[in-house]
PDB file of C-alpha atoms in Angstrom:
ATOM      1  CA  UNK T 203       1.747 103.135  10.842  1.00  0.00           C
ATOM      2  CA  UNK T 204       3.186 103.240  14.372  1.00  0.00           C
ATOM      3  CA  UNK T 205       5.619 106.010  15.469  1.00  0.00           C
ATOM      4  CA  UNK T 206       8.315 103.383  16.014  1.00  0.00           C
ATOM      5  CA  UNK T 207       8.079 102.198  12.403  1.00  0.00           C
ATOM      6  CA  UNK T 208       7.981 105.754  11.071  1.00  0.00           C
ATOM      7  CA  UNK T 209      11.031 106.640  13.138  1.00  0.00           C
ATOM      8  CA  UNK T 210      12.934 103.633  11.824  1.00  0.00           C
ATOM      9  CA  UNK T 211      12.085 104.460   8.219  1.00  0.00           C
ATOM     10  CA  UNK T 212      12.711 108.203   8.440  1.00  0.00           C
ATOM     11  CA  UNK T 213      16.108 107.539   9.936  1.00  0.00           C
ATOM     12  CA  UNK T 214      17.080 105.546   6.863  1.00  0.00           C
ATOM     13  CA  UNK T 215      16.870 108.514   4.507  1.00  0.00           C
ATOM     14  CA  UNK T 216      20.127 109.905   3.058  1.00  0.00           C
ATOM     15  CA  UNK T 217      21.782 112.525   5.232  1.00  0.00           C
ATOM     16  CA  UNK T 218      24.419 115.157   4.743  1.00  0.00           C
ATOM     17  CA  UNK T 219      28.070 114.185   4.909  1.00  0.00           C
ATOM     18  CA  UNK T 220      29.284 114.148   8.529  1.00  0.00           C
ATOM     19  CA  UNK T 221      31.828 116.827   9.295  1.00  0.00           C
ATOM     20  CA  UNK T 222      35.355 115.790  10.212  1.00  0.00           C
ATOM     21  CA  UNK T 223      36.315 116.230  13.835  1.00  0.00           C
ATOM     22  CA  UNK T 224      38.860 119.060  14.115  1.00  0.00           C
ATOM     23  CA  UNK T 225      41.614 119.385  16.679  1.00  0.00           C
ATOM     24  CA  UNK T 226      43.119 116.807  19.048  1.00  0.00           C
ATOM     25  CA  UNK T 227      41.419 113.513  19.732  1.00  0.00           C
ATOM     26  CA  UNK T 228      38.835 113.519  22.511  1.00  0.00           C
ATOM     27  CA  UNK T 229      37.845 110.542  24.635  1.00  0.00           C
ATOM     28  CA  UNK T 230      34.058 110.491  24.855  1.00  0.00           C
ATOM     29  CA  UNK T 231      32.772 109.023  28.115  1.00  0.00           C
ATOM     30  CA  UNK T 232      29.092 110.009  28.187  1.00  0.00           C
ATOM     31  CA  UNK T 233      27.303 109.025  24.988  1.00  0.00           C
ATOM     32  CA  UNK T 234      23.656 109.242  23.952  1.00  0.00           C
ATOM     33  CA  UNK T 235      22.359 107.107  21.058  1.00  0.00           C
ATOM     34  CA  UNK T 236      19.130 108.377  19.545  1.00  0.00           C
ATOM     35  CA  UNK T 237      18.352 105.312  17.392  1.00  0.00           C
ATOM     36  CA  UNK T 238      18.332 101.520  17.795  1.00  0.00           C
ATOM     37  CA  UNK T 239      21.082 101.118  15.191  1.00  0.00           C
ATOM     38  CA  UNK T 240      23.421 103.546  16.987  1.00  0.00           C
ATOM     39  CA  UNK T 241      22.887 101.836  20.302  1.00  0.00           C
ATOM     40  CA  UNK T 242      23.506  98.394  18.800  1.00  0.00           C
ATOM     41  CA  UNK T 243      26.707  99.539  17.120  1.00  0.00           C
ATOM     42  CA  UNK T 244      28.056 101.011  20.358  1.00  0.00           C
ATOM     43  CA  UNK T 245      27.304  97.776  22.210  1.00  0.00           C
ATOM     44  CA  UNK T 246      28.750  95.609  19.437  1.00  0.00           C
ATOM     45  CA  UNK T 247      31.980  97.610  19.772  1.00  0.00           C
ATOM     46  CA  UNK T 248      32.177  96.808  23.489  1.00  0.00           C
ATOM     47  CA  UNK T 249      31.408 100.355  24.626  1.00  0.00           C
ATOM     48  CA  UNK T 250      27.984  99.909  26.223  1.00  0.00           C
ATOM     49  CA  UNK T 251      29.365 101.349  29.460  1.00  0.00           C
ATOM     50  CA  UNK T 252      29.727 104.714  27.699  1.00  0.00           C
ATOM     51  CA  UNK T 253      25.982 105.027  27.046  1.00  0.00           C
ATOM     52  CA  UNK T 254      24.092 107.274  29.482  1.00  0.00           C
ATOM     53  CA  UNK T 255      20.835 107.565  27.515  1.00  0.00           C
ATOM     54  CA  UNK T 256      19.076 106.098  24.485  1.00  0.00           C
ATOM     55  CA  UNK T 257      16.066 106.620  22.236  1.00  0.00           C
ATOM     56  CA  UNK T 258      12.695 105.398  23.464  1.00  0.00           C
ATOM     57  CA  UNK T 259      12.715 102.904  20.589  1.00  0.00           C
ATOM     58  CA  UNK T 260      15.815 101.058  21.783  1.00  0.00           C
ATOM     59  CA  UNK T 261      14.924  97.567  23.015  1.00  0.00           C
ATOM     60  CA  UNK T 262      18.179  95.697  22.334  1.00  0.00           C
ATOM     61  CA  UNK T 263      20.415  94.586  23.905  1.00  0.00           C
ATOM     62  CA  UNK T 264      18.614  94.003  27.196  1.00  0.00           C
ATOM     63  CA  UNK T 265      21.447  95.547  29.210  1.00  0.00           C
ATOM     64  CA  UNK T 266      20.297  98.974  27.988  1.00  0.00           C
ATOM     65  CA  UNK T 267      16.802  98.624  29.480  1.00  0.00           C
ATOM     66  CA  UNK T 268      17.596 100.606  32.681  1.00  0.00           C
ATOM     67  CA  UNK T 269      19.025 103.610  30.816  1.00  0.00           C
ATOM     68  CA  UNK T 270      17.117 106.915  30.694  1.00  0.00           C
ATOM     69  CA  UNK T 271      15.083 107.539  27.525  1.00  0.00           C
ATOM     70  CA  UNK T 272      15.624 110.742  25.573  1.00  0.00           C
ATOM     71  CA  UNK T 273      12.542 110.643  23.334  1.00  0.00           C
ATOM     72  CA  UNK T 274      12.719 110.114  19.600  1.00  0.00           C
ATOM     73  CA  UNK T 275      14.112 111.949  16.607  1.00  0.00           C
ATOM     74  CA  UNK T 276      10.973 114.043  16.108  1.00  0.00           C
ATOM     75  CA  UNK T 277      10.247 114.679  19.787  1.00  0.00           C
ATOM     76  CA  UNK T 278      13.529 114.677  21.728  1.00  0.00           C
ATOM     77  CA  UNK T 279      13.410 115.322  25.465  1.00  0.00           C
ATOM     78  CA  UNK T 280      15.787 118.279  25.520  1.00  0.00           C
ATOM     79  CA  UNK T 281      15.724 118.660  29.310  1.00  0.00           C
ATOM     80  CA  UNK T 282      16.785 115.055  29.785  1.00  0.00           C
ATOM     81  CA  UNK T 283      19.455 115.410  27.118  1.00  0.00           C
ATOM     82  CA  UNK T 284      21.029 118.307  29.003  1.00  0.00           C
ATOM     83  CA  UNK T 285      20.594 116.686  32.413  1.00  0.00           C
ATOM     84  CA  UNK T 286      22.501 113.578  31.297  1.00  0.00           C
ATOM     85  CA  UNK T 287      25.571 115.744  30.538  1.00  0.00           C
ATOM     86  CA  UNK T 288      26.602 113.941  27.343  1.00  0.00           C
ATOM     87  CA  UNK T 289      29.839 114.755  25.571  1.00  0.00           C
ATOM     88  CA  UNK T 290      28.736 112.916  22.397  1.00  0.00           C
ATOM     89  CA  UNK T 291      25.302 112.437  20.799  1.00  0.00           C
ATOM     90  CA  UNK T 292      24.904 109.935  17.970  1.00  0.00           C
ATOM     91  CA  UNK T 293      22.017 111.099  15.826  1.00  0.00           C
ATOM     92  CA  UNK T 294      20.312 109.592  12.791  1.00  0.00           C
ATOM     93  CA  UNK T 295      18.242 112.151  10.971  1.00  0.00           C
ATOM     94  CA  UNK T 296      18.148 115.910  11.431  1.00  0.00           C
ATOM     95  CA  UNK T 297      16.593 117.755  14.354  1.00  0.00           C
ATOM     96  CA  UNK T 298      17.427 121.460  14.582  1.00  0.00           C
ATOM     97  CA  UNK T 299      16.579 121.597  18.303  1.00  0.00           C
ATOM     98  CA  UNK T 300      19.160 118.937  19.130  1.00  0.00           C
ATOM     99  CA  UNK T 301      21.682 120.558  16.824  1.00  0.00           C
ATOM    100  CA  UNK T 302      21.259 123.953  18.551  1.00  0.00           C
ATOM    101  CA  UNK T 303      21.444 122.295  21.960  1.00  0.00           C
ATOM    102  CA  UNK T 304      24.765 120.690  21.039  1.00  0.00           C
ATOM    103  CA  UNK T 305      26.171 123.950  19.703  1.00  0.00           C
ATOM    104  CA  UNK T 306      25.099 125.852  22.818  1.00  0.00           C
ATOM    105  CA  UNK T 307      26.483 123.282  25.261  1.00  0.00           C
ATOM    106  CA  UNK T 308      29.651 122.221  23.436  1.00  0.00           C
ATOM    107  CA  UNK T 309      28.414 118.666  22.829  1.00  0.00           C
ATOM    108  CA  UNK T 310      29.866 116.728  19.900  1.00  0.00           C
ATOM    109  CA  UNK T 311      27.086 115.718  17.480  1.00  0.00           C
ATOM    110  CA  UNK T 312      27.697 112.844  15.088  1.00  0.00           C
ATOM    111  CA  UNK T 313      25.189 112.419  12.264  1.00  0.00           C
ATOM    112  CA  UNK T 314      25.361 109.145  10.384  1.00  0.00           C
ATOM    113  CA  UNK T 315      23.560 108.102   7.205  1.00  0.00           C
ATOM    114  CA  UNK T 316      23.060 104.382   7.376  1.00  0.00           C
ATOM    115  CA  UNK T 317      20.771 104.207   4.363  1.00  0.00           C
ATOM    116  CA  UNK T 318      22.731 101.390   2.676  1.00  0.00           C
ATOM    117  CA  UNK T 319      25.051  98.535   3.569  1.00  0.00           C
ATOM    118  CA  UNK T 320      28.018 100.605   2.418  1.00  0.00           C
ATOM    119  CA  UNK T 321      27.122 103.504   4.696  1.00  0.00           C
ATOM    120  CA  UNK T 322      26.410 101.095   7.561  1.00  0.00           C
ATOM    121  CA  UNK T 323      29.974  99.837   7.101  1.00  0.00           C
ATOM    122  CA  UNK T 324      31.245 103.408   7.163  1.00  0.00           C
ATOM    123  CA  UNK T 325      29.168 104.346  10.211  1.00  0.00           C
ATOM    124  CA  UNK T 326      30.582 101.423  12.185  1.00  0.00           C
ATOM    125  CA  UNK T 327      34.089 102.595  11.270  1.00  0.00           C
ATOM    126  CA  UNK T 328      33.381 106.215  12.232  1.00  0.00           C
ATOM    127  CA  UNK T 329      31.698 105.396  15.537  1.00  0.00           C
ATOM    128  CA  UNK T 330      34.591 103.042  16.236  1.00  0.00           C
ATOM    129  CA  UNK T 331      36.944 105.955  15.695  1.00  0.00           C
ATOM    130  CA  UNK T 332      34.972 108.281  17.948  1.00  0.00           C
ATOM    131  CA  UNK T 333      34.947 105.701  20.741  1.00  0.00           C
ATOM    132  CA  UNK T 334      38.570 104.614  20.219  1.00  0.00           C
ATOM    133  CA  UNK T 335      37.399 101.137  19.251  1.00  0.00           C
ATOM    134  CA  UNK T 336      39.006 100.907  15.804  1.00  0.00           C
ATOM    135  CA  UNK T 337      40.140  97.250  16.086  1.00  0.00           C
ATOM    136  CA  UNK T 338      36.679  96.185  17.230  1.00  0.00           C
ATOM    137  CA  UNK T 339      35.066  98.195  14.433  1.00  0.00           C
ATOM    138  CA  UNK T 340      37.317  96.619  11.816  1.00  0.00           C
ATOM    139  CA  UNK T 341      36.521  93.141  13.140  1.00  0.00           C
ATOM    140  CA  UNK T 342      32.780  93.841  13.130  1.00  0.00           C
ATOM    141  CA  UNK T 343      32.846  95.227   9.588  1.00  0.00           C
ATOM    142  CA  UNK T 344      34.815  92.236   8.307  1.00  0.00           C
ATOM    143  CA  UNK T 345      32.466  89.820  10.063  1.00  0.00           C
ATOM    144  CA  UNK T 346      29.353  91.430   8.546  1.00  0.00           C
ATOM    145  CA  UNK T 347      30.891  91.456   5.061  1.00  0.00           C
ATOM    146  CA  UNK T 348      32.027  87.832   5.301  1.00  0.00           C
ATOM    147  CA  UNK T 349      28.720  86.521   6.622  1.00  0.00           C
ATOM    148  CA  UNK T 350      26.645  88.414   4.058  1.00  0.00           C
ATOM    149  CA  UNK T 351      28.893  87.111   1.278  1.00  0.00           C
ATOM    150  CA  UNK T 352      28.367  83.558   2.559  1.00  0.00           C
ATOM    151  CA  UNK T 353      24.584  83.977   2.407  1.00  0.00           C
ATOM    152  CA  UNK T 354      24.787  85.396  -1.114  1.00  0.00           C
ATOM    153  CA  UNK T 355      26.950  82.468  -2.222  1.00  0.00           C
ATOM    154  CA  UNK T 356      24.296  79.960  -1.133  1.00  0.00           C
ATOM    155  CA  UNK T 357      21.512  81.553  -3.188  1.00  0.00           C
ATOM    156  CA  UNK T 358      20.496  79.706  -6.388  1.00  0.00           C
ATOM    157  CA  UNK T 359      20.261  81.355  -9.783  1.00  0.00           C
ATOM    158  CA  UNK T 360      16.493  81.830  -9.514  1.00  0.00           C
ATOM    159  CA  UNK T 361      15.443  85.161  -8.009  1.00  0.00           C
ATOM    160  CA  UNK T 362      11.811  85.175  -6.829  1.00  0.00           C
ATOM    161  CA  UNK T 363      10.051  88.527  -6.906  1.00  0.00           C
ATOM    162  CA  UNK T 364       9.683  89.736  -3.320  1.00  0.00           C
ATOM    163  CA  UNK T 365       7.316  92.315  -1.865  1.00  0.00           C
ATOM    164  CA  UNK T 366       8.390  93.576   1.533  1.00  0.00           C
ATOM    165  CA  UNK T 367       5.246  95.068   3.024  1.00  0.00           C
ATOM    166  CA  UNK T 368       5.118  97.406   6.023  1.00  0.00           C
ATOM    167  CA  UNK T 369       1.551  98.211   6.972  1.00  0.00           C
ATOM    168  CA  UNK T 370      -0.988  98.602   9.750  1.00  0.00           C
ATOM    169  CA  UNK T 371      -2.034  95.148  10.981  1.00  0.00           C
ATOM    170  CA  UNK T 372      -5.754  95.886  10.614  1.00  0.00           C
ATOM    171  CA  UNK T 373      -5.689  96.668   6.881  1.00  0.00           C
ATOM    172  CA  UNK T 374      -3.709  95.834   3.757  1.00  0.00           C
ATOM    173  CA  UNK T 375      -3.510  99.292   2.245  1.00  0.00           C
ATOM    174  CA  UNK T 376      -1.663 101.506   2.067  1.00  0.00           C
ATOM    175  CA  UNK T 377       1.513  99.444   1.970  1.00  0.00           C
ATOM    176  CA  UNK T 378       4.969 100.910   2.482  1.00  0.00           C
ATOM    177  CA  UNK T 379       7.592  98.919   0.596  1.00  0.00           C
ATOM    178  CA  UNK T 380      11.287  99.297  -0.221  1.00  0.00           C
ATOM    179  CA  UNK T 381      12.868 100.963  -3.236  1.00  0.00           C
ATOM    180  CA  UNK T 382      16.361 101.199  -4.663  1.00  0.00           C
ATOM    181  CA  UNK T 383      17.936 103.420  -1.938  1.00  0.00           C
ATOM    182  CA  UNK T 384      16.841 101.202   0.969  1.00  0.00           C
ATOM    183  CA  UNK T 385      19.303  98.833   2.594  1.00  0.00           C
ATOM    184  CA  UNK T 386      16.480  96.274   2.681  1.00  0.00           C
ATOM    185  CA  UNK T 387      16.466  96.100  -1.114  1.00  0.00           C
ATOM    186  CA  UNK T 388      20.129  95.094  -0.888  1.00  0.00           C
ATOM    187  CA  UNK T 389      19.376  92.544   1.815  1.00  0.00           C
ATOM    188  CA  UNK T 390      16.644  90.955  -0.321  1.00  0.00           C
ATOM    189  CA  UNK T 391      19.120  90.664  -3.209  1.00  0.00           C
ATOM    190  CA  UNK T 392      21.759  89.089  -0.943  1.00  0.00           C
ATOM    191  CA  UNK T 393      19.115  86.591   0.186  1.00  0.00           C
ATOM    192  CA  UNK T 394      18.536  85.562  -3.423  1.00  0.00           C
ATOM    193  CA  UNK T 395      15.409  87.561  -4.170  1.00  0.00           C
ATOM    194  CA  UNK T 396      14.473  90.614  -6.197  1.00  0.00           C
ATOM    195  CA  UNK T 397      12.473  93.399  -4.613  1.00  0.00           C
ATOM    196  CA  UNK T 398       9.509  94.186  -6.852  1.00  0.00           C
ATOM    197  CA  UNK T 399      10.289  97.887  -6.396  1.00  0.00           C
ATOM    198  CA  UNK T 400      14.071  97.611  -6.675  1.00  0.00           C
ATOM    199  CA  UNK T 401      14.133 100.273  -9.421  1.00  0.00           C
ATOM    200  CA  UNK T 402      12.020 102.805  -7.541  1.00  0.00           C
ATOM    201  CA  UNK T 403      14.121 105.907  -6.691  1.00  0.00           C
ATOM    202  CA  UNK T 404      12.243 106.392  -3.406  1.00  0.00           C
ATOM    203  CA  UNK T 405      13.637 104.479  -0.430  1.00  0.00           C
ATOM    204  CA  UNK T 406      10.242 103.701   1.097  1.00  0.00           C
ATOM    205  CA  UNK T 407       7.441 104.246  -1.460  1.00  0.00           C
ATOM    206  CA  UNK T 408       3.827 103.910  -0.417  1.00  0.00           C
ATOM    207  CA  UNK T 409       1.640 101.883  -2.756  1.00  0.00           C
ATOM    208  CA  UNK T 410      -2.004 100.819  -3.035  1.00  0.00           C
ATOM    209  CA  UNK T 411      -3.584  97.429  -3.624  1.00  0.00           C
ATOM    210  CA  UNK T 412      -3.717  97.926  -7.396  1.00  0.00           C
ATOM    211  CA  UNK T 413       0.051  98.370  -7.428  1.00  0.00           C
ATOM    212  CA  UNK T 414       0.523  95.323  -5.215  1.00  0.00           C
ATOM    213  CA  UNK T 415      -1.536  93.263  -7.661  1.00  0.00           C
ATOM    214  CA  UNK T 416       0.393  94.634 -10.648  1.00  0.00           C
ATOM    215  CA  UNK T 417       3.722  93.755  -8.993  1.00  0.00           C
ATOM    216  CA  UNK T 418       2.766  90.025  -8.865  1.00  0.00           C
ATOM    217  CA  UNK T 419       5.204  89.041  -6.079  1.00  0.00           C
ATOM    218  CA  UNK T 420       6.212  85.408  -5.672  1.00  0.00           C
ATOM    219  CA  UNK T 421       6.978  85.977  -1.991  1.00  0.00           C
ATOM    220  CA  UNK T 422       5.485  88.485   0.440  1.00  0.00           C
ATOM    221  CA  UNK T 423       7.396  89.449   3.588  1.00  0.00           C
ATOM    222  CA  UNK T 424       4.750  91.103   5.752  1.00  0.00           C
ATOM    223  CA  UNK T 425       6.642  93.094   8.401  1.00  0.00           C
ATOM    224  CA  UNK T 426       4.582  93.795  11.525  1.00  0.00           C
ATOM    225  CA  UNK T 427       7.054  94.873  14.232  1.00  0.00           C
ATOM    226  CA  UNK T 428       5.935  94.037  17.745  1.00  0.00           C
ATOM    227  CA  UNK T 429       2.755  92.259  16.665  1.00  0.00           C
ATOM    228  CA  UNK T 430       1.829  89.226  18.753  1.00  0.00           C
ATOM    229  CA  UNK T 431       0.774  86.461  16.381  1.00  0.00           C
ATOM    230  CA  UNK T 432      -0.864  83.311  17.671  1.00  0.00           C
ATOM    231  CA  UNK T 433      -2.666  80.761  15.490  1.00  0.00           C
ATOM    232  CA  UNK T 434      -5.901  82.747  15.366  1.00  0.00           C
ATOM    233  CA  UNK T 435      -4.146  86.020  14.641  1.00  0.00           C
ATOM    234  CA  UNK T 436      -2.166  84.430  11.825  1.00  0.00           C
ATOM    235  CA  UNK T 437      -5.360  83.070  10.343  1.00  0.00           C
ATOM    236  CA  UNK T 438      -6.897  86.560  10.433  1.00  0.00           C
ATOM    237  CA  UNK T 439      -3.825  88.114   8.798  1.00  0.00           C
ATOM    238  CA  UNK T 440      -3.787  85.486   6.064  1.00  0.00           C
ATOM    239  CA  UNK T 441      -7.465  86.127   5.424  1.00  0.00           C
ATOM    240  CA  UNK T 442      -6.583  89.740   4.605  1.00  0.00           C
ATOM    241  CA  UNK T 443      -4.118  88.621   1.935  1.00  0.00           C
ATOM    242  CA  UNK T 444      -6.544  85.998   0.636  1.00  0.00           C
ATOM    243  CA  UNK T 445      -8.538  88.877  -0.818  1.00  0.00           C
ATOM    244  CA  UNK T 446      -5.711  89.107  -3.380  1.00  0.00           C
ATOM    245  CA  UNK T 447      -5.986  85.457  -4.408  1.00  0.00           C
ATOM    246  CA  UNK T 448      -4.568  86.153  -7.893  1.00  0.00           C
ATOM    247  CA  UNK T 449      -1.127  86.955  -6.477  1.00  0.00           C
ATOM    248  CA  UNK T 450       1.407  84.149  -6.983  1.00  0.00           C
ATOM    249  CA  UNK T 451       2.578  84.542  -3.359  1.00  0.00           C
ATOM    250  CA  UNK T 452      -0.956  84.102  -2.033  1.00  0.00           C
ATOM    251  CA  UNK T 453      -1.774  81.151  -4.320  1.00  0.00           C
ATOM    252  CA  UNK T 454       1.368  79.297  -3.221  1.00  0.00           C
ATOM    253  CA  UNK T 455       1.041  80.150   0.463  1.00  0.00           C
ATOM    254  CA  UNK T 456       4.261  82.177   0.486  1.00  0.00           C
ATOM    255  CA  UNK T 457       3.078  85.057   2.649  1.00  0.00           C
ATOM    256  CA  UNK T 458       5.322  85.281   5.701  1.00  0.00           C
ATOM    257  CA  UNK T 459       4.844  87.426   8.809  1.00  0.00           C
ATOM    258  CA  UNK T 460       7.881  88.957  10.526  1.00  0.00           C
ATOM    259  CA  UNK T 461       7.356  90.594  13.900  1.00  0.00           C
ATOM    260  CA  UNK T 462      10.969  91.294  14.857  1.00  0.00           C
ATOM    261  CA  UNK T 463      11.590  95.052  15.119  1.00  0.00           C
ATOM    262  CA  UNK T 464      15.225  94.701  14.035  1.00  0.00           C
ATOM    263  CA  UNK T 465      14.115  93.758  10.506  1.00  0.00           C
ATOM    264  CA  UNK T 466      13.850  97.516   9.883  1.00  0.00           C
ATOM    265  CA  UNK T 467      17.068  98.461  11.705  1.00  0.00           C
ATOM    266  CA  UNK T 468      20.232  98.931   9.590  1.00  0.00           C
ATOM    267  CA  UNK T 469      22.591  97.762  12.282  1.00  0.00           C
ATOM    268  CA  UNK T 470      24.889  94.859  13.165  1.00  0.00           C
ATOM    269  CA  UNK T 471      21.994  92.371  13.120  1.00  0.00           C
ATOM    270  CA  UNK T 472      21.544  92.902   9.371  1.00  0.00           C
ATOM    271  CA  UNK T 473      23.181  89.488   8.919  1.00  0.00           C
ATOM    272  CA  UNK T 474      20.396  87.820  10.902  1.00  0.00           C
ATOM    273  CA  UNK T 475      17.848  89.658   8.750  1.00  0.00           C
ATOM    274  CA  UNK T 476      19.530  88.453   5.551  1.00  0.00           C
ATOM    275  CA  UNK T 477      19.585  84.868   6.857  1.00  0.00           C
ATOM    276  CA  UNK T 478      15.895  85.036   7.777  1.00  0.00           C
ATOM    277  CA  UNK T 479      15.011  86.413   4.338  1.00  0.00           C
ATOM    278  CA  UNK T 480      17.067  83.661   2.700  1.00  0.00           C
ATOM    279  CA  UNK T 481      15.212  80.950   4.617  1.00  0.00           C
ATOM    280  CA  UNK T 482      11.849  82.373   3.507  1.00  0.00           C
ATOM    281  CA  UNK T 483      12.798  83.128  -0.106  1.00  0.00           C
ATOM    282  CA  UNK T 484      14.661  79.849  -0.742  1.00  0.00           C
ATOM    283  CA  UNK T 485      13.218  77.179   1.578  1.00  0.00           C
ATOM    284  CA  UNK T 486      14.184  74.522  -1.004  1.00  0.00           C
ATOM    285  CA  UNK T 487      17.857  75.229  -0.306  1.00  0.00           C
ATOM    286  CA  UNK T 488      17.377  74.965   3.447  1.00  0.00           C
ATOM    287  CA  UNK T 489      15.550  71.640   3.065  1.00  0.00           C
ATOM    288  CA  UNK T 490      18.429  70.092   1.106  1.00  0.00           C
ATOM    289  CA  UNK T 491      21.295  71.423   3.219  1.00  0.00           C
ATOM    290  CA  UNK T 492      22.874  69.028   5.715  1.00  0.00           C
TER     291      UNK T 492
END
């Protein structure tokens, strides 16, 4: 599995409760976002001009492309972090080196825990507060809630069993899928499906082919971030799944390949992810809508 995918998944694990900010309110002007979701939230709040550096995995929005890169969660570029003179670092996940750097240099460190839709909502509110963008944060939260509710309302009573598979493109196993704590399990449910591992207490369990076969998914969402898929490549990928011809999803041709990196990002574009899942899980609804 690529470092980018691992970083996205590790950052979705539950984190400790963020500490309240003591003392008078501070206006933060130089902000570093160490994850795609943080960067997207800042931009969605209209504060992109505050960003002075971002994670190497940030590729959206395009206006952030010229910004300096500060490494990833596991391998932060500490020299660059200091050189950029941030007054606020938005961090998903724990890194003791960054935490010590912030303590030593008097930099505010905000640690979010966007492991669910509820905590994504809270993170938007808290970052909005830090950046003095409360009205924009409230509007964004309400928009996400409303649009997700509209997608849920369109879903029929049937709930196909869905396997979301994250894997290396050259082999089927092992497969990383989504369990109960993952926001993607919630998104699948909103889209009118049921994750085959919805009851698993691990956010991103790794399973083998025997477990995939036992799960008997009706729909497979094969997530391959950044993969370039032309007609020949798609044929090759489908041939891999054809080895599991007994699966309902394979028999009915309902194996779908998703290459968009933001599928794994619990950020403002979660609505687009839910809509895409809905279209793939319930194509019969899309066909009959005006």
